[in-house]
Coordinates of C-alpha atoms and ligand atoms in Angstrom, one line a residue:
M1279 CA 0.4 -0.1 0.1
K1280 CA 1.3 3.6 -0.9
T1281 CA 1.1 5.7 2.0
I1282 CA -0.5 9.4 0.7
L1283 CA 0.5 12.3 3.0
L1284 CA -1.9 15.1 2.9
S1285 CA -2.1 18.7 4.0
T1286 CA -4.8 20.1 6.3
A1287 CA -6.6 21.8 3.3
H1288 CA -10.1 21.0 2.7
T1289 CA -10.0 19.4 -0.1
D1290 CA -7.8 16.3 1.2
L1291 CA -9.5 16.9 4.8
E1292 CA -12.8 15.8 2.6
R1293 CA -10.1 13.2 1.1
A1294 CA -9.1 11.8 4.3
A1295 CA -12.8 11.9 5.7
E1296 CA -13.6 8.8 1.8
I1297 CA -11.0 6.9 3.9
I1298 CA -12.2 6.8 6.8
K1299 CA -15.7 6.5 5.0
N1300 CA -14.8 3.1 3.7
G1301 CA -13.1 1.6 6.6
G1302 CA -9.6 3.0 5.7
L1303 CA -6.6 4.4 8.3
V1304 CA -6.0 7.8 8.2
G1305 CA -2.9 9.4 10.5
I1306 CA -4.5 12.9 12.2
P1307 CA -3.0 15.2 14.2
T1308 CA -4.1 16.6 17.4
E1309 CA -2.8 18.5 20.3
T1310 CA -1.4 15.8 22.6
V1311 CA -0.1 13.3 19.7
Y1312 CA -0.4 11.9 16.3
G1313 CA -3.5 9.3 16.5
L1314 CA -4.0 6.4 13.5
G1315 CA -7.7 6.6 13.2
A1316 CA -10.9 4.4 11.8
N1317 CA -14.4 4.3 12.0
G1318 CA -14.8 4.0 15.4
L1319 CA -18.1 2.9 14.6
N1320 CA -17.6 -0.1 11.5
P1321 CA -15.7 -3.4 13.5
A1322 CA -13.1 -4.3 10.8
A1323 CA -11.7 -0.1 10.8
V1324 CA -11.5 -0.9 13.8
R1325 CA -9.5 -4.2 13.4
H1326 CA -7.4 -2.6 11.0
I1327 CA -5.7 0.2 14.0
F1328 CA -5.0 -3.6 15.7
E1329 CA -3.8 -5.2 12.6
A1330 CA -1.0 -1.4 12.3
K1331 CA 0.5 -1.5 15.1
G1332 CA 0.7 -4.4 16.4
R1333 CA -1.8 -3.7 19.5
P1334 CA -2.5 -5.7 22.3
Q1335 CA -6.4 -7.5 21.2
D1336 CA -7.3 -6.2 25.1
N1337 CA -5.7 -2.4 24.7
P1338 CA -9.2 -0.9 24.1
L1339 CA -9.5 2.7 21.9
I1340 CA -10.0 6.3 22.3
L1341 CA -12.9 7.4 20.7
H1342 CA -12.6 11.3 19.0
V1343 CA -15.5 13.4 18.6
H1344 CA -15.6 16.5 17.5
R1345 CA -17.8 18.3 19.8
A1346 CA -19.2 17.7 23.4
E1347 CA -23.2 16.5 22.5
Q1348 CA -21.9 13.6 20.6
L1349 CA -21.4 12.3 24.4
R1350 CA -24.7 11.3 24.2
D1351 CA -24.0 9.2 20.9
F1352 CA -21.7 6.8 22.3
C1353 CA -22.9 7.0 26.2
R1354 CA -25.8 6.1 27.7
D1355 CA -25.7 7.5 31.2
V1356 CA -23.0 10.7 30.7
P1357 CA -22.4 11.5 34.7
D1358 CA -23.3 15.7 35.1
A1359 CA -19.1 15.7 36.4
A1360 CA -18.6 14.7 32.3
W1361 CA -21.1 17.3 30.6
T1362 CA -19.0 20.1 32.9
L1363 CA -15.4 18.4 32.3
A1364 CA -16.4 18.9 28.3
E1365 CA -17.6 22.4 28.5
R1366 CA -14.4 22.8 30.7
F1367 CA -11.6 21.4 29.7
W1368 CA -13.1 20.2 25.4
P1369 CA -11.6 21.1 23.3
G1370 CA -8.8 19.7 24.5
P1371 CA -5.9 17.2 26.2
L1372 CA -8.4 15.2 28.0
T1373 CA -10.3 11.6 27.6
M1374 CA -12.8 10.6 29.5
V1375 CA -13.7 6.9 30.8
L1376 CA -17.4 6.6 30.8
P1377 CA -20.5 3.9 31.7
V1378 CA -21.9 2.5 29.5
R1379 CA -21.2 2.9 26.0
Q1380 CA -24.4 2.5 23.4
D1381 CA -24.3 -0.5 21.3
V1382 CA -23.4 1.2 18.2
V1383 CA -20.0 1.2 19.5
P1384 CA -18.5 -2.4 18.4
A1385 CA -17.2 -3.7 21.3
Q1386 CA -14.2 -4.4 18.8
T1387 CA -13.3 -0.3 19.6
V1388 CA -13.7 -0.8 23.2
A1389 CA -12.0 -4.2 23.6
G1390 CA -15.2 -6.5 25.4
H1391 CA -15.5 -3.5 28.0
D1392 CA -18.7 -1.9 28.7
T1393 CA -16.9 1.6 29.6
V1394 CA -16.0 3.9 26.2
A1395 CA -13.7 6.8 26.8
I1396 CA -14.2 9.8 24.0
R1397 CA -12.0 12.8 23.4
C1398 CA -12.3 15.6 21.6
P1399 CA -9.0 17.3 20.2
K1400 CA -8.0 20.6 19.9
N1401 CA -7.0 20.4 16.3
D1402 CA -8.7 22.0 14.3
A1403 CA -7.9 20.1 10.9
T1404 CA -9.2 17.4 13.2
R1405 CA -12.4 17.8 14.5
E1406 CA -12.9 19.4 11.1
L1407 CA -11.8 15.5 10.0
I1408 CA -14.5 14.2 12.3
R1409 CA -17.4 16.0 11.0
L1410 CA -16.6 15.5 7.5
A1411 CA -16.2 12.1 8.0
G1412 CA -19.3 11.4 10.3
V1413 CA -18.2 8.9 12.4
P1414 CA -16.8 9.5 15.5
I1415 CA -13.2 8.4 15.1
A1416 CA -10.9 5.3 17.0
A1417 CA -7.7 6.9 17.5
P1418 CA -4.7 4.9 20.0
S1419 CA -1.4 6.7 19.5
A1420 CA 0.5 6.5 15.9
N1421 CA 3.1 4.1 17.0
L1422 CA 4.0 0.8 16.8
S1423 CA 3.0 -0.8 20.0
G1424 CA 6.1 -0.3 22.5
K1425 CA 7.9 2.3 21.0
P1426 CA 7.7 6.6 21.8
S1427 CA 5.0 8.1 20.6
T1428 CA 4.5 9.9 17.3
T1429 CA 4.0 13.7 17.3
T1430 CA 5.6 14.8 13.7
A1431 CA 3.5 13.2 10.5
Q1432 CA 7.3 12.0 9.6
H1433 CA 7.4 10.1 12.9
V1434 CA 3.6 8.5 11.9
L1435 CA 5.5 7.4 8.4
H1436 CA 8.7 5.8 9.9
D1437 CA 5.8 3.5 11.9
L1438 CA 3.5 3.2 9.7
D1439 CA 4.3 3.8 6.0
G1440 CA 2.8 1.5 3.7
K1441 CA 0.0 -0.1 5.8
I1442 CA -2.0 2.6 6.4
E1443 CA -4.0 5.0 4.0
A1444 CA -2.8 8.1 4.3
V1445 CA -1.4 10.8 7.2
I1446 CA -2.1 14.7 7.8
D1447 CA 1.0 16.5 8.0
G1448 CA -0.6 19.3 10.9
G1449 CA 3.0 19.6 11.3
P1450 CA 5.0 19.8 15.3
C1451 CA 2.2 18.1 18.1
Q1452 CA 2.1 20.9 20.9
V1453 CA 1.7 19.5 23.8
G1454 CA 3.8 16.7 23.0
V1455 CA 2.6 13.7 25.4
E1456 CA -1.3 11.9 25.3
S1457 CA -3.7 13.2 26.9
T1458 CA -4.7 13.2 30.8
I1459 CA -7.4 10.2 31.1
I1460 CA -9.9 10.0 33.5
D1461 CA -11.5 7.3 35.1
L1462 CA -15.7 8.9 35.6
T1463 CA -17.2 5.3 36.7
V1464 CA -16.3 5.6 39.8
T1465 CA -16.0 7.3 42.9
P1466 CA -13.9 9.6 43.6
P1467 CA -13.4 9.8 40.1
R1468 CA -9.2 8.9 39.3
L1469 CA -6.8 9.8 36.9
L1470 CA -5.8 6.7 35.0
R1471 CA -3.0 8.6 32.5
P1472 CA -0.9 12.2 33.8
G1473 CA -1.7 14.4 30.7
G1474 CA -1.6 18.1 29.5
V1475 CA -4.9 18.7 31.8
T1476 CA -3.6 18.5 35.5
L1477 CA -4.4 16.4 38.3
E1478 CA -4.2 20.3 39.7
A1479 CA -7.0 21.2 37.6
L1480 CA -9.9 18.3 38.0
R1481 CA -9.1 18.6 41.5
E1482 CA -10.9 22.6 41.4
I1483 CA -13.8 20.8 38.7
L1484 CA -14.0 17.5 40.3
G1485 CA -13.2 17.8 44.0
E1486 CA -10.9 14.6 45.3
V1487 CA -9.5 12.5 42.7
A1488 CA -7.5 9.0 43.1
V1489 CA -4.3 8.9 41.5
D1490 CA -4.4 5.0 39.3
P1491 CA -1.6 3.2 41.2
A1492 CA 0.0 1.9 37.5
V1493 CA 1.0 5.8 37.0
V1494 CA 3.8 6.2 39.7
A1495 CA 4.9 2.7 39.8
P1496 CA 4.8 -0.4 37.2
V1497 CA 2.5 -2.6 37.6
P1498 CA 2.8 -6.3 39.3
P1499 CA 2.0 -8.8 37.0
G1500 CA -0.4 -11.3 36.5
T1501 CA -3.2 -7.7 37.5
R1502 CA -5.4 -5.3 35.2
P1503 CA -5.0 -2.5 36.0
K1504 CA -8.2 0.3 34.9
A1505 CA -6.5 1.5 31.7
P1506 CA -5.3 -1.8 30.3
G1507 CA -2.5 0.2 28.0
M1508 CA -0.7 0.6 31.7
K1509 CA 0.7 -2.7 31.4
Y1510 CA 2.5 -2.5 28.6
K1511 CA 6.4 -1.3 28.3
H1512 CA 6.1 2.2 26.3
Y1513 CA 7.7 4.3 25.1
A1514 CA 10.5 2.8 25.2
P1515 CA 13.5 3.4 22.6
A1516 CA 15.4 0.2 21.3
A1517 CA 18.1 1.3 24.3
N1518 CA 17.4 1.2 28.1
V1519 CA 16.5 4.4 29.6
V1520 CA 18.1 4.8 34.1
I1521 CA 16.2 8.3 34.7
V1522 CA 19.3 9.8 37.4
A1523 CA 17.5 12.0 40.2
G1524 CA 19.0 13.7 42.8
T1525 CA 20.6 17.4 42.1
R1526 CA 22.1 18.8 39.2
E1527 CA 26.3 18.8 40.6
H1528 CA 25.2 14.8 41.6
A1529 CA 23.5 13.5 38.5
A1530 CA 26.7 14.7 36.7
A1531 CA 28.7 12.9 38.8
Y1532 CA 27.1 9.5 38.6
I1533 CA 26.3 10.3 35.2
R1534 CA 30.2 10.8 34.1
R1535 CA 31.0 7.4 37.1
H1536 CA 29.0 5.2 34.6
F1537 CA 28.9 7.1 31.3
V1538 CA 31.1 4.3 28.2
R1539 CA 30.9 5.0 24.9
P1540 CA 28.2 5.1 22.6
N1541 CA 25.9 5.9 25.8
A1542 CA 23.3 9.0 25.5
V1543 CA 22.8 12.0 28.3
L1544 CA 19.1 13.0 27.9
C1545 CA 19.4 16.3 30.6
F1546 CA 17.7 19.9 30.5
E1547 CA 19.1 22.6 28.5
E1548 CA 20.1 24.3 31.8
E1549 CA 22.6 21.5 32.3
L1550 CA 24.7 21.9 28.9
P1551 CA 27.6 22.5 30.4
L1552 CA 28.1 19.6 32.9
Y1553 CA 28.0 17.1 29.6
E1554 CA 29.7 18.7 27.3
D1555 CA 32.2 16.7 25.6
L1556 CA 29.7 13.8 26.1
N1557 CA 27.1 15.3 22.8
P1558 CA 24.0 14.9 25.0
T1559 CA 20.9 15.9 23.7
V1560 CA 18.6 18.0 25.3
Y1561 CA 14.8 18.2 25.4
G1562 CA 13.7 21.2 26.8
F1563 CA 14.1 23.9 29.6
E1564 CA 13.9 22.6 33.4
R1565 CA 12.2 25.5 34.5
D1566 CA 9.2 25.0 31.1
V1567 CA 8.5 22.1 31.6
E1568 CA 5.9 22.4 28.4
S1569 CA 9.0 22.7 26.3
L1570 CA 10.3 19.2 28.2
S1571 CA 6.5 17.8 27.1
H1572 CA 7.0 19.4 24.0
N1573 CA 9.7 17.7 22.7
L1574 CA 10.2 14.3 24.6
F1575 CA 9.1 11.7 22.0
A1576 CA 11.0 13.4 19.8
A1577 CA 14.4 12.9 22.0
L1578 CA 13.5 9.1 22.7
R1579 CA 13.0 8.5 18.6
T1580 CA 16.4 10.0 18.1
L1581 CA 17.8 8.1 20.9
D1582 CA 16.0 4.9 19.3
H1583 CA 19.2 3.3 18.4
A1584 CA 20.4 -0.1 19.4
E1585 CA 24.3 0.5 20.0
I1586 CA 23.1 2.9 22.7
G1587 CA 23.3 0.9 25.4
T1588 CA 21.8 3.3 28.2
I1589 CA 19.9 7.0 27.9
F1590 CA 20.8 8.0 30.7
A1591 CA 18.0 10.9 31.4
R1592 CA 16.7 13.8 33.6
C1593 CA 13.7 13.9 34.7
P1594 CA 11.4 17.1 36.0
E1595 CA 10.2 17.2 39.3
G1596 CA 6.4 18.2 40.7
G1597 CA 3.5 18.6 40.3
G1598 CA 0.9 19.9 37.0
L1599 CA 2.0 18.6 33.3
A1600 CA 5.5 17.7 34.6
M1601 CA 3.7 14.5 36.5
A1602 CA 2.9 13.2 33.0
V1603 CA 6.5 13.3 31.4
Q1604 CA 7.4 12.0 34.6
N1605 CA 4.0 9.2 33.8
R1606 CA 6.3 9.1 30.0
L1607 CA 10.1 8.9 31.3
R1608 CA 9.4 7.0 34.1
K1609 CA 7.6 3.8 31.7
S1610 CA 10.3 4.2 29.1
A1611 CA 12.5 3.0 32.1
G1612 CA 10.2 0.1 33.6
F1613 CA 10.2 2.5 36.1
H1614 CA 14.9 2.1 36.6
V1615 CA 15.0 5.7 38.7
V1616 CA 18.6 5.9 40.5
D1617 CA 18.5 8.5 43.3
A1618 CA 22.5 10.0 42.8
D1619 CA 22.6 11.8 46.4
T1620 CA 23.1 8.7 47.7
E1621 CA 23.8 6.3 45.7
Q1622 CA 27.1 5.6 43.6
Ligands
TXA608 O1 -3.8 12.1 23.1 C1 -4.2 11.0 23.0 O2 -5.1 10.2 24.2 C2 -4.0 10.1 21.5 C3 -5.0 10.4 21.5 C4 -3.8 9.8 19.6 O3 -5.6 11.6 21.5 N1 -4.4 8.6 21.6 C5 -3.1 7.6 23.0 O4 -4.2 6.9 23.1 O5 -3.2 8.2 24.1 P1 -3.5 5.4 23.1 O6 -4.6 4.0 22.4 O7 -2.1 5.3 23.0 O8 -3.5 5.2 24.8 C6 -4.8 5.1 25.2 C7 -4.7 4.6 26.9 C8 -5.0 2.7 27.0 O9 -4.2 2.8 28.0 C9 -6.0 2.3 26.7 O10 -6.1 0.6 27.6 C10 -6.8 3.4 27.9 O11 -6.1 5.0 27.1 N2 -8.0 3.5 27.5 C11 -9.4 3.1 26.6 N3 -10.5 2.9 26.5 C12 -10.9 2.2 27.8 C13 -11.4 2.5 28.1 N4 -13.1 2.4 28.3 N5 -11.6 2.2 29.9 C14 -10.6 2.4 30.2 N6 -9.2 2.9 29.7 C15 -9.2 3.0 28.3
MG609 MG1 -0.6 4.7 23.2

């Protein structure tokens, strides 16, 4: 199959909508990461998503809608909190897990669950595409399963060229990490994945919000996390990632003690002088966490070479969007964190 590269021009969105209507796959830009989109109401199209990515069958997909009113079409008992969150954060990087899926949503889309995850992305071209297609678009992140998510159309082609009908080039994704997932099927609501809508912002509206253990620690073997995707190795370049925590000076000393060529260093712009001779990869400013989330996956992709062996990574601390960067980096590291303040 020849994968065509489309623009966000109206005629190209119409072509993409035809592909979706005909059961094909289209790489779609969103404000978080690129999605691998198909008609979310068509079981055969949805099956192609799983095949193209090599995605485990038990991992449900998010349905993307172009306006909040569509919640009713795909979810039987929309909780009041969902309307409130949609009003405040949609279109935007928030996915809500809701009870109970309407019968139009095939079991394949939700991997047999009775809940359904829905999000309205903040990307004009993609919302227009969803409107033109006339169906919700089911889309996981547009990467090969297990690899870092894609934040440019070129990343999508790197992973999926020849396996999908088209990709729409909407430029680099603004947020750079996947949407926040909030589970509204439980009391209190539970954060399943941190993202661009922060835990603090959700608590302002919802009051108490629990944090799923899978956000901060590995899922114990044999257990079933609420977001099935959380149990799989994720975002992982071919090399091992080790997060080095601690003060700048201690971390640099630790990394220098353990670094052998061709290892790699992934650090903050502010730390460049400490690693100048080690050819470090910078992914943004520590004081500007948005720059870190924006660049993280692209940086992990540039370091995706088996010969590197180990990537020593620096990770921002604190809450807000930093929680999302911590979660993705920790998962890419298989939760391997060393504390340079105490460890040699
Ligand atoms: O930002 C995003 O959310 C991107 C863009 C394309 O919208 N999509 C994305 O999809 O990250 P994916 O499939 O890579 O991650 C979706 C996560 C998975 O961990 C999956 O298990 C979880 O959401 N999920 C989907 N439906 C669910 C449901 N009904 N209940 C619990 N978790 C669900
Ligand atoms: Mg993904």
